[in-house]
Amino acid sequence: MADLQQFRYGHVLEFMSPENQALVAHYLTLLQSRQYAPLTLEGRIRALKSFCDRLSPRRRCVIARDLTQTTAEDIDDWLQTVRSLGLAPSTIHNTLTPLRQFFAYLHDEGHLARQPIRRHRHGVILPESLPCPMAEADIVAFFRVIDSVRNRLIFLLMLRCGLRVSEVQHLTWSAVNWEAESVRIDKAKGQVDRVVYYTSDVAQALRQRQALGNGGTAYVFPSPYKRRVGQPLSKRGIQHLMTKYCQQAQLTTSYSSHNLRHNLEYPIMPSRFEKKRRTSGVTTHSTLHD
């Protein structure tokens, strides 16, 4: 029998009955056999946790004991709660979608009489917006305040190569082809492999990062915490850095790391990590650290 604890973040569903945990574990094992990415499996777990956490105490107890007791009214109540909390439509949608797929599995397996998530009753309309690249002046101001080789490389990989946060997070040195000046990304979104080529400023930052060492791990960006030795830097850690540097640069627009992916054609910037750099006609010295 599949064990839920073998999956990353499986422990967050320990409040469920053993029967429920076995159902979820079997479902995740099926997805795993179909080559679903680990991050997708984690998303399924987090969706179930988010759903149960925002039910009324009485219904939470019932569903934690038996997931097959979930009804359309439970979905109604959950939607009303998350909307009152001000969750974005995209966040609600990104939880509903994996829930719908999980309940469809329960229905197909004969555990549920009817799918509790109804398309016309529970559908969430998502606003369609164009990609939002960072303004050129904001990019310059953002990189100007970064005083770390590691952190500069993190955001250059997003800016120059279009890497996602999770792809930067899990990048290994073995994926870097120094001769071809490229990086191989395996099993990216949609289980697609691809090769991206980097520019001279990324090459320089990669060499500087390599010279500083990797703490004995295969990752380009290993976690700095002892409790996570051998693991990559967390997504939350990267997002925190983005917020910190945006604040230090005094940017008035709110940006996320993903915004950098839409600036691939931005011209090469002077490196802060050369011994000297020229800005507005004034030569200044930069501080270099990891």
PDB file of C-alpha atoms in Angstrom:
ATOM      1  CA  MET A   1       0.000   0.000   0.000  1.00  0.00           C
ATOM      2  CA  ALA A   2       1.232   3.457  -0.921  1.00  0.00           C
ATOM      3  CA  ASP A   3       2.432   5.592   1.965  1.00  0.00           C
ATOM      4  CA  LEU A   4       1.635   9.306   1.969  1.00  0.00           C
ATOM      5  CA  GLN A   5       4.818  10.047   3.933  1.00  0.00           C
ATOM      6  CA  GLN A   6       6.981   9.132   0.937  1.00  0.00           C
ATOM      7  CA  PHE A   7       5.802  12.309  -0.788  1.00  0.00           C
ATOM      8  CA  ARG A   8       7.221  15.736  -0.051  1.00  0.00           C
ATOM      9  CA  TYR A   9       4.814  17.645   2.229  1.00  0.00           C
ATOM     10  CA  GLY A  10       2.767  14.493   2.730  1.00  0.00           C
ATOM     11  CA  HIS A  11       3.030  15.104   6.477  1.00  0.00           C
ATOM     12  CA  VAL A  12       0.690  18.128   6.247  1.00  0.00           C
ATOM     13  CA  LEU A  13      -2.223  15.702   5.733  1.00  0.00           C
ATOM     14  CA  GLU A  14      -1.546  13.776   8.936  1.00  0.00           C
ATOM     15  CA  PHE A  15      -4.791  15.175  10.390  1.00  0.00           C
ATOM     16  CA  MET A  16      -6.706  12.934   7.963  1.00  0.00           C
ATOM     17  CA  SER A  17      -7.812   9.413   8.759  1.00  0.00           C
ATOM     18  CA  PRO A  18      -5.578   6.513   7.663  1.00  0.00           C
ATOM     19  CA  GLU A  19      -8.189   5.617   5.048  1.00  0.00           C
ATOM     20  CA  ASN A  20      -8.066   9.121   3.576  1.00  0.00           C
ATOM     21  CA  GLN A  21      -4.275   9.152   3.587  1.00  0.00           C
ATOM     22  CA  ALA A  22      -4.241   5.835   1.742  1.00  0.00           C
ATOM     23  CA  LEU A  23      -6.628   7.213  -0.912  1.00  0.00           C
ATOM     24  CA  VAL A  24      -4.486  10.301  -1.456  1.00  0.00           C
ATOM     25  CA  ALA A  25      -1.262   8.269  -1.524  1.00  0.00           C
ATOM     26  CA  HIS A  26      -2.682   5.889  -4.135  1.00  0.00           C
ATOM     27  CA  TYR A  27      -3.769   8.840  -6.272  1.00  0.00           C
ATOM     28  CA  LEU A  28      -0.336  10.485  -6.054  1.00  0.00           C
ATOM     29  CA  THR A  29       1.350   7.189  -6.897  1.00  0.00           C
ATOM     30  CA  LEU A  30      -0.741   6.966 -10.063  1.00  0.00           C
ATOM     31  CA  LEU A  31       0.270  10.490 -11.028  1.00  0.00           C
ATOM     32  CA  GLN A  32       3.889   9.670 -10.276  1.00  0.00           C
ATOM     33  CA  SER A  33       3.725   6.647 -12.597  1.00  0.00           C
ATOM     34  CA  ARG A  34       2.449   8.974 -15.332  1.00  0.00           C
ATOM     35  CA  GLN A  35       5.583  11.116 -14.956  1.00  0.00           C
ATOM     36  CA  TYR A  36       3.929  14.046 -13.178  1.00  0.00           C
ATOM     37  CA  ALA A  37       6.531  16.439 -11.787  1.00  0.00           C
ATOM     38  CA  PRO A  38       7.237  16.440  -8.025  1.00  0.00           C
ATOM     39  CA  LEU A  39       6.049  20.054  -7.818  1.00  0.00           C
ATOM     40  CA  THR A  40       2.705  18.991  -9.306  1.00  0.00           C
ATOM     41  CA  LEU A  41       2.324  16.291  -6.668  1.00  0.00           C
ATOM     42  CA  GLU A  42       3.120  18.835  -3.975  1.00  0.00           C
ATOM     43  CA  GLY A  43       0.461  21.098  -5.447  1.00  0.00           C
ATOM     44  CA  ARG A  44      -2.156  18.359  -5.067  1.00  0.00           C
ATOM     45  CA  ILE A  45      -1.250  17.946  -1.396  1.00  0.00           C
ATOM     46  CA  ARG A  46      -1.328  21.685  -0.729  1.00  0.00           C
ATOM     47  CA  ALA A  47      -4.707  22.036  -2.452  1.00  0.00           C
ATOM     48  CA  LEU A  48      -6.254  19.397  -0.196  1.00  0.00           C
ATOM     49  CA  LYS A  49      -4.756  21.036   2.879  1.00  0.00           C
ATOM     50  CA  SER A  50      -6.005  24.476   1.832  1.00  0.00           C
ATOM     51  CA  PHE A  51      -9.481  23.107   1.160  1.00  0.00           C
ATOM     52  CA  CYS A  52      -9.820  21.373   4.529  1.00  0.00           C
ATOM     53  CA  ASP A  53      -8.326  24.275   6.485  1.00  0.00           C
ATOM     54  CA  ARG A  54     -11.009  26.675   5.277  1.00  0.00           C
ATOM     55  CA  LEU A  55     -14.048  24.544   5.976  1.00  0.00           C
ATOM     56  CA  SER A  56     -16.196  24.955   9.063  1.00  0.00           C
ATOM     57  CA  PRO A  57     -14.881  22.942  12.050  1.00  0.00           C
ATOM     58  CA  ARG A  58     -17.798  20.487  11.811  1.00  0.00           C
ATOM     59  CA  ARG A  59     -17.391  19.784   8.105  1.00  0.00           C
ATOM     60  CA  ARG A  60     -13.611  19.664   8.419  1.00  0.00           C
ATOM     61  CA  CYS A  61     -13.922  16.829  10.917  1.00  0.00           C
ATOM     62  CA  VAL A  62     -16.306  14.941   8.645  1.00  0.00           C
ATOM     63  CA  ILE A  63     -14.170  15.304   5.522  1.00  0.00           C
ATOM     64  CA  ALA A  64     -10.889  14.678   7.343  1.00  0.00           C
ATOM     65  CA  ARG A  65     -12.424  11.357   8.364  1.00  0.00           C
ATOM     66  CA  ASP A  66     -13.901  10.578   4.933  1.00  0.00           C
ATOM     67  CA  LEU A  67     -13.096  12.602   1.817  1.00  0.00           C
ATOM     68  CA  THR A  68     -15.882  10.874  -0.084  1.00  0.00           C
ATOM     69  CA  GLN A  69     -18.403  12.844   2.014  1.00  0.00           C
ATOM     70  CA  THR A  70     -17.452  16.080   0.221  1.00  0.00           C
ATOM     71  CA  THR A  71     -20.495  17.795  -1.303  1.00  0.00           C
ATOM     72  CA  ALA A  72     -21.166  20.704  -3.632  1.00  0.00           C
ATOM     73  CA  GLU A  73     -22.281  22.682  -0.572  1.00  0.00           C
ATOM     74  CA  ASP A  74     -18.805  22.220   0.924  1.00  0.00           C
ATOM     75  CA  ILE A  75     -17.315  23.731  -2.220  1.00  0.00           C
ATOM     76  CA  ASP A  76     -19.813  26.612  -1.967  1.00  0.00           C
ATOM     77  CA  ASP A  77     -18.742  27.305   1.610  1.00  0.00           C
ATOM     78  CA  TRP A  78     -15.045  27.068   0.746  1.00  0.00           C
ATOM     79  CA  LEU A  79     -15.426  29.500  -2.134  1.00  0.00           C
ATOM     80  CA  GLN A  80     -17.298  31.965   0.051  1.00  0.00           C
ATOM     81  CA  THR A  81     -14.574  31.770   2.700  1.00  0.00           C
ATOM     82  CA  VAL A  82     -11.610  32.262   0.364  1.00  0.00           C
ATOM     83  CA  ARG A  83     -13.338  35.148  -1.399  1.00  0.00           C
ATOM     84  CA  SER A  84     -14.013  36.843   1.931  1.00  0.00           C
ATOM     85  CA  LEU A  85     -10.309  36.458   2.727  1.00  0.00           C
ATOM     86  CA  GLY A  86      -9.464  38.350  -0.443  1.00  0.00           C
ATOM     87  CA  LEU A  87      -7.654  35.530  -2.258  1.00  0.00           C
ATOM     88  CA  ALA A  88      -6.950  36.329  -5.899  1.00  0.00           C
ATOM     89  CA  PRO A  89      -9.061  34.559  -8.549  1.00  0.00           C
ATOM     90  CA  SER A  90      -5.926  32.884  -9.896  1.00  0.00           C
ATOM     91  CA  THR A  91      -5.122  31.500  -6.433  1.00  0.00           C
ATOM     92  CA  ILE A  92      -8.650  30.149  -6.056  1.00  0.00           C
ATOM     93  CA  HIS A  93      -8.522  28.641  -9.542  1.00  0.00           C
ATOM     94  CA  ASN A  94      -5.136  27.024  -8.877  1.00  0.00           C
ATOM     95  CA  THR A  95      -6.625  25.249  -5.861  1.00  0.00           C
ATOM     96  CA  LEU A  96      -9.923  24.286  -7.482  1.00  0.00           C
ATOM     97  CA  THR A  97      -8.272  22.672 -10.511  1.00  0.00           C
ATOM     98  CA  PRO A  98      -6.272  20.002  -8.632  1.00  0.00           C
ATOM     99  CA  LEU A  99      -9.237  19.433  -6.310  1.00  0.00           C
ATOM    100  CA  ARG A 100     -11.495  18.825  -9.318  1.00  0.00           C
ATOM    101  CA  GLN A 101      -9.024  16.324 -10.733  1.00  0.00           C
ATOM    102  CA  PHE A 102      -8.691  14.508  -7.411  1.00  0.00           C
ATOM    103  CA  PHE A 103     -12.456  14.244  -6.955  1.00  0.00           C
ATOM    104  CA  ALA A 104     -12.765  13.053 -10.559  1.00  0.00           C
ATOM    105  CA  TYR A 105     -10.357  10.246  -9.660  1.00  0.00           C
ATOM    106  CA  LEU A 106     -12.473   9.321  -6.620  1.00  0.00           C
ATOM    107  CA  HIS A 107     -15.578   9.320  -8.806  1.00  0.00           C
ATOM    108  CA  ASP A 108     -13.961   7.158 -11.497  1.00  0.00           C
ATOM    109  CA  GLU A 109     -12.800   4.684  -8.858  1.00  0.00           C
ATOM    110  CA  GLY A 110     -16.333   4.382  -7.475  1.00  0.00           C
ATOM    111  CA  HIS A 111     -15.582   6.146  -4.166  1.00  0.00           C
ATOM    112  CA  LEU A 112     -17.745   9.182  -4.948  1.00  0.00           C
ATOM    113  CA  ALA A 113     -21.291   9.098  -6.263  1.00  0.00           C
ATOM    114  CA  ARG A 114     -20.944  12.524  -7.906  1.00  0.00           C
ATOM    115  CA  GLN A 115     -18.256  15.099  -8.586  1.00  0.00           C
ATOM    116  CA  PRO A 116     -18.753  17.846  -5.952  1.00  0.00           C
ATOM    117  CA  ILE A 117     -17.145  20.586  -8.045  1.00  0.00           C
ATOM    118  CA  ARG A 118     -19.640  21.671 -10.706  1.00  0.00           C
ATOM    119  CA  ARG A 119     -18.359  23.617 -13.701  1.00  0.00           C
ATOM    120  CA  HIS A 120     -21.154  26.202 -13.947  1.00  0.00           C
ATOM    121  CA  ARG A 121     -21.682  26.450 -10.207  1.00  0.00           C
ATOM    122  CA  HIS A 122     -18.097  26.746  -9.055  1.00  0.00           C
ATOM    123  CA  GLY A 123     -16.203  28.067 -12.073  1.00  0.00           C
ATOM    124  CA  VAL A 124     -13.906  31.038 -11.412  1.00  0.00           C
ATOM    125  CA  ILE A 125     -13.506  33.654 -14.125  1.00  0.00           C
ATOM    126  CA  LEU A 126      -9.872  34.657 -14.481  1.00  0.00           C
ATOM    127  CA  PRO A 127      -8.950  38.141 -15.701  1.00  0.00           C
ATOM    128  CA  GLU A 128      -6.821  37.993 -18.835  1.00  0.00           C
ATOM    129  CA  SER A 129      -3.824  40.255 -18.584  1.00  0.00           C
ATOM    130  CA  LEU A 130      -0.779  40.764 -20.770  1.00  0.00           C
ATOM    131  CA  PRO A 131       2.680  39.813 -19.450  1.00  0.00           C
ATOM    132  CA  CYS A 132       4.112  42.599 -17.313  1.00  0.00           C
ATOM    133  CA  PRO A 133       7.824  43.120 -17.938  1.00  0.00           C
ATOM    134  CA  MET A 134       9.880  45.290 -15.623  1.00  0.00           C
ATOM    135  CA  ALA A 135      10.509  48.827 -16.837  1.00  0.00           C
ATOM    136  CA  GLU A 136      14.078  49.290 -18.095  1.00  0.00           C
ATOM    137  CA  ALA A 137      14.845  51.945 -15.468  1.00  0.00           C
ATOM    138  CA  ASP A 138      13.551  49.603 -12.762  1.00  0.00           C
ATOM    139  CA  ILE A 139      15.783  46.767 -14.003  1.00  0.00           C
ATOM    140  CA  VAL A 140      18.854  48.982 -13.782  1.00  0.00           C
ATOM    141  CA  ALA A 141      17.876  50.188 -10.300  1.00  0.00           C
ATOM    142  CA  PHE A 142      17.105  46.612  -9.195  1.00  0.00           C
ATOM    143  CA  PHE A 143      20.456  45.146 -10.243  1.00  0.00           C
ATOM    144  CA  ARG A 144      22.352  48.146  -8.943  1.00  0.00           C
ATOM    145  CA  VAL A 145      21.435  47.315  -5.332  1.00  0.00           C
ATOM    146  CA  ILE A 146      22.375  43.616  -5.549  1.00  0.00           C
ATOM    147  CA  ASP A 147      25.714  43.150  -3.798  1.00  0.00           C
ATOM    148  CA  SER A 148      25.935  39.346  -3.904  1.00  0.00           C
ATOM    149  CA  VAL A 149      27.372  37.159  -6.679  1.00  0.00           C
ATOM    150  CA  ARG A 150      24.863  34.419  -5.921  1.00  0.00           C
ATOM    151  CA  ASN A 151      21.842  36.701  -5.931  1.00  0.00           C
ATOM    152  CA  ARG A 152      22.902  38.549  -9.067  1.00  0.00           C
ATOM    153  CA  LEU A 153      23.204  35.216 -10.883  1.00  0.00           C
ATOM    154  CA  ILE A 154      19.774  34.088  -9.647  1.00  0.00           C
ATOM    155  CA  PHE A 155      18.036  37.052 -11.239  1.00  0.00           C
ATOM    156  CA  LEU A 156      20.262  37.207 -14.337  1.00  0.00           C
ATOM    157  CA  LEU A 157      19.199  33.644 -15.180  1.00  0.00           C
ATOM    158  CA  MET A 158      15.579  34.780 -15.080  1.00  0.00           C
ATOM    159  CA  LEU A 159      16.257  37.969 -17.029  1.00  0.00           C
ATOM    160  CA  ARG A 160      18.577  36.571 -19.703  1.00  0.00           C
ATOM    161  CA  CYS A 161      17.486  32.946 -20.017  1.00  0.00           C
ATOM    162  CA  GLY A 162      13.815  33.118 -19.055  1.00  0.00           C
ATOM    163  CA  LEU A 163      14.197  30.572 -16.263  1.00  0.00           C
ATOM    164  CA  ARG A 164      11.330  30.139 -13.824  1.00  0.00           C
ATOM    165  CA  VAL A 165      11.889  30.360 -10.084  1.00  0.00           C
ATOM    166  CA  SER A 166      11.677  26.570  -9.678  1.00  0.00           C
ATOM    167  CA  GLU A 167      14.146  26.076 -12.558  1.00  0.00           C
ATOM    168  CA  VAL A 168      16.672  28.431 -10.991  1.00  0.00           C
ATOM    169  CA  GLN A 169      16.105  26.793  -7.622  1.00  0.00           C
ATOM    170  CA  HIS A 170      16.918  23.278  -8.902  1.00  0.00           C
ATOM    171  CA  LEU A 171      19.682  24.220 -11.362  1.00  0.00           C
ATOM    172  CA  THR A 172      22.741  21.965 -11.057  1.00  0.00           C
ATOM    173  CA  TRP A 173      26.287  22.498 -12.261  1.00  0.00           C
ATOM    174  CA  SER A 174      26.013  19.418 -14.468  1.00  0.00           C
ATOM    175  CA  ALA A 175      23.306  21.242 -16.472  1.00  0.00           C
ATOM    176  CA  VAL A 176      25.754  24.005 -17.463  1.00  0.00           C
ATOM    177  CA  ASN A 177      27.509  23.497 -20.793  1.00  0.00           C
ATOM    178  CA  TRP A 178      30.488  25.840 -20.612  1.00  0.00           C
ATOM    179  CA  GLU A 179      31.611  25.307 -24.201  1.00  0.00           C
ATOM    180  CA  ALA A 180      28.183  25.893 -25.754  1.00  0.00           C
ATOM    181  CA  GLU A 181      27.361  28.609 -23.201  1.00  0.00           C
ATOM    182  CA  SER A 182      24.027  27.000 -22.496  1.00  0.00           C
ATOM    183  CA  VAL A 183      21.971  25.540 -19.678  1.00  0.00           C
ATOM    184  CA  ARG A 184      19.833  22.410 -19.967  1.00  0.00           C
ATOM    185  CA  ILE A 185      16.503  22.389 -18.156  1.00  0.00           C
ATOM    186  CA  ASP A 186      15.035  18.898 -17.714  1.00  0.00           C
ATOM    187  CA  LYS A 187      11.366  18.204 -17.007  1.00  0.00           C
ATOM    188  CA  ALA A 188      10.301  21.821 -16.889  1.00  0.00           C
ATOM    189  CA  LYS A 189       6.660  22.925 -16.908  1.00  0.00           C
ATOM    190  CA  GLY A 190       4.634  20.406 -18.887  1.00  0.00           C
ATOM    191  CA  GLN A 191       7.509  17.872 -18.584  1.00  0.00           C
ATOM    192  CA  VAL A 192       9.327  19.637 -21.435  1.00  0.00           C
ATOM    193  CA  ASP A 193      13.126  19.533 -21.709  1.00  0.00           C
ATOM    194  CA  ARG A 194      14.833  22.550 -23.236  1.00  0.00           C
ATOM    195  CA  VAL A 195      18.232  24.164 -23.727  1.00  0.00           C
ATOM    196  CA  VAL A 196      18.694  27.913 -23.201  1.00  0.00           C
ATOM    197  CA  TYR A 197      21.734  29.963 -24.143  1.00  0.00           C
ATOM    198  CA  TYR A 198      23.216  32.591 -21.879  1.00  0.00           C
ATOM    199  CA  THR A 199      24.907  35.947 -22.453  1.00  0.00           C
ATOM    200  CA  SER A 200      28.348  37.173 -21.462  1.00  0.00           C
ATOM    201  CA  ASP A 201      27.180  38.706 -18.170  1.00  0.00           C
ATOM    202  CA  VAL A 202      25.574  35.390 -17.161  1.00  0.00           C
ATOM    203  CA  ALA A 203      28.798  33.584 -18.118  1.00  0.00           C
ATOM    204  CA  GLN A 204      30.800  35.954 -15.928  1.00  0.00           C
ATOM    205  CA  ALA A 205      28.422  35.525 -12.996  1.00  0.00           C
ATOM    206  CA  LEU A 206      28.503  31.728 -13.398  1.00  0.00           C
ATOM    207  CA  ARG A 207      32.324  31.694 -13.286  1.00  0.00           C
ATOM    208  CA  GLN A 208      32.335  33.925 -10.209  1.00  0.00           C
ATOM    209  CA  ARG A 209      29.736  31.737  -8.527  1.00  0.00           C
ATOM    210  CA  GLN A 210      31.686  28.573  -9.303  1.00  0.00           C
ATOM    211  CA  ALA A 211      34.869  30.105  -7.897  1.00  0.00           C
ATOM    212  CA  LEU A 212      33.104  30.692  -4.576  1.00  0.00           C
ATOM    213  CA  GLY A 213      32.230  26.987  -4.213  1.00  0.00           C
ATOM    214  CA  ASN A 214      28.914  25.187  -3.846  1.00  0.00           C
ATOM    215  CA  GLY A 215      29.131  23.785  -0.331  1.00  0.00           C
ATOM    216  CA  GLY A 216      29.679  20.246  -1.610  1.00  0.00           C
ATOM    217  CA  THR A 217      26.289  19.969  -3.323  1.00  0.00           C
ATOM    218  CA  ALA A 218      25.319  19.558  -6.963  1.00  0.00           C
ATOM    219  CA  TYR A 219      23.099  22.639  -6.871  1.00  0.00           C
ATOM    220  CA  VAL A 220      24.253  26.000  -8.134  1.00  0.00           C
ATOM    221  CA  PHE A 221      22.188  27.582  -5.347  1.00  0.00           C
ATOM    222  CA  PRO A 222      22.237  25.270  -2.301  1.00  0.00           C
ATOM    223  CA  SER A 223      20.303  26.178   0.814  1.00  0.00           C
ATOM    224  CA  PRO A 224      22.403  28.121   3.350  1.00  0.00           C
ATOM    225  CA  TYR A 225      20.646  26.478   6.310  1.00  0.00           C
ATOM    226  CA  LYS A 226      22.153  23.518   8.149  1.00  0.00           C
ATOM    227  CA  ARG A 227      18.778  21.830   8.520  1.00  0.00           C
ATOM    228  CA  ARG A 228      18.491  21.770   4.709  1.00  0.00           C
ATOM    229  CA  VAL A 229      22.014  20.582   3.858  1.00  0.00           C
ATOM    230  CA  GLY A 230      22.120  19.098   0.382  1.00  0.00           C
ATOM    231  CA  GLN A 231      18.864  20.753  -0.664  1.00  0.00           C
ATOM    232  CA  PRO A 232      18.394  23.706  -3.014  1.00  0.00           C
ATOM    233  CA  LEU A 233      17.560  27.260  -2.027  1.00  0.00           C
ATOM    234  CA  SER A 234      13.831  27.524  -1.352  1.00  0.00           C
ATOM    235  CA  LYS A 235      11.378  29.305  -3.653  1.00  0.00           C
ATOM    236  CA  ARG A 236      10.306  31.408  -0.705  1.00  0.00           C
ATOM    237  CA  GLY A 237      13.918  32.455  -0.201  1.00  0.00           C
ATOM    238  CA  ILE A 238      14.189  33.630  -3.818  1.00  0.00           C
ATOM    239  CA  GLN A 239      10.891  35.498  -3.598  1.00  0.00           C
ATOM    240  CA  HIS A 240      12.061  37.148  -0.382  1.00  0.00           C
ATOM    241  CA  LEU A 241      15.215  38.350  -2.155  1.00  0.00           C
ATOM    242  CA  MET A 242      13.125  39.809  -4.978  1.00  0.00           C
ATOM    243  CA  THR A 243      11.005  41.745  -2.502  1.00  0.00           C
ATOM    244  CA  LYS A 244      14.055  42.932  -0.547  1.00  0.00           C
ATOM    245  CA  TYR A 245      15.899  44.287  -3.589  1.00  0.00           C
ATOM    246  CA  CYS A 246      12.782  45.947  -4.991  1.00  0.00           C
ATOM    247  CA  GLN A 247      12.390  47.761  -1.680  1.00  0.00           C
ATOM    248  CA  GLN A 248      16.072  48.746  -1.563  1.00  0.00           C
ATOM    249  CA  ALA A 249      15.814  50.069  -5.128  1.00  0.00           C
ATOM    250  CA  GLN A 250      12.732  52.049  -4.042  1.00  0.00           C
ATOM    251  CA  LEU A 251      10.654  50.738  -6.946  1.00  0.00           C
ATOM    252  CA  THR A 252       7.102  52.052  -6.930  1.00  0.00           C
ATOM    253  CA  THR A 253       5.728  49.121  -8.975  1.00  0.00           C
ATOM    254  CA  SER A 254       5.205  45.778  -7.286  1.00  0.00           C
ATOM    255  CA  TYR A 255       7.164  43.094  -9.157  1.00  0.00           C
ATOM    256  CA  SER A 256       7.554  39.350  -8.751  1.00  0.00           C
ATOM    257  CA  SER A 257      10.442  37.215  -9.964  1.00  0.00           C
ATOM    258  CA  HIS A 258       8.300  36.080 -12.874  1.00  0.00           C
ATOM    259  CA  ASN A 259       8.247  39.607 -14.315  1.00  0.00           C
ATOM    260  CA  LEU A 260      11.949  39.284 -15.152  1.00  0.00           C
ATOM    261  CA  ARG A 261      11.149  36.485 -17.636  1.00  0.00           C
ATOM    262  CA  HIS A 262       9.452  39.003 -19.922  1.00  0.00           C
ATOM    263  CA  ASN A 263      12.563  41.156 -20.417  1.00  0.00           C
ATOM    264  CA  LEU A 264      14.675  38.776 -22.476  1.00  0.00           C
ATOM    265  CA  GLU A 265      15.632  41.427 -25.037  1.00  0.00           C
ATOM    266  CA  TYR A 266      17.015  43.874 -22.484  1.00  0.00           C
ATOM    267  CA  PRO A 267      20.590  44.981 -23.391  1.00  0.00           C
ATOM    268  CA  ILE A 268      23.588  43.692 -21.447  1.00  0.00           C
ATOM    269  CA  MET A 269      24.181  45.700 -18.289  1.00  0.00           C
ATOM    270  CA  PRO A 270      27.526  46.616 -16.744  1.00  0.00           C
ATOM    271  CA  SER A 271      28.410  44.135 -14.029  1.00  0.00           C
ATOM    272  CA  ARG A 272      28.417  45.341 -10.464  1.00  0.00           C
ATOM    273  CA  PHE A 273      31.080  42.737  -9.753  1.00  0.00           C
ATOM    274  CA  GLU A 274      33.825  44.063 -11.967  1.00  0.00           C
ATOM    275  CA  LYS A 275      36.516  45.857 -10.021  1.00  0.00           C
ATOM    276  CA  LYS A 276      35.100  49.113 -11.333  1.00  0.00           C
ATOM    277  CA  ARG A 277      31.896  50.003 -13.099  1.00  0.00           C
ATOM    278  CA  ARG A 278      30.744  53.156 -14.833  1.00  0.00           C
ATOM    279  CA  THR A 279      27.360  54.658 -14.023  1.00  0.00           C
ATOM    280  CA  SER A 280      26.197  58.021 -15.368  1.00  0.00           C
ATOM    281  CA  GLY A 281      29.773  58.913 -16.233  1.00  0.00           C
ATOM    282  CA  VAL A 282      31.079  58.275 -12.711  1.00  0.00           C
ATOM    283  CA  THR A 283      33.393  55.368 -11.941  1.00  0.00           C
ATOM    284  CA  THR A 284      32.530  53.636  -8.670  1.00  0.00           C
ATOM    285  CA  HIS A 285      33.869  50.657  -6.741  1.00  0.00           C
ATOM    286  CA  SER A 286      31.645  47.689  -5.898  1.00  0.00           C
ATOM    287  CA  THR A 287      31.613  45.316  -2.962  1.00  0.00           C
ATOM    288  CA  LEU A 288      31.786  41.619  -3.797  1.00  0.00           C
ATOM    289  CA  HIS A 289      30.504  38.833  -1.563  1.00  0.00           C
ATOM    290  CA  ASP A 290      28.586  35.611  -1.850  1.00  0.00           C
TER     291      ASP A 290
END
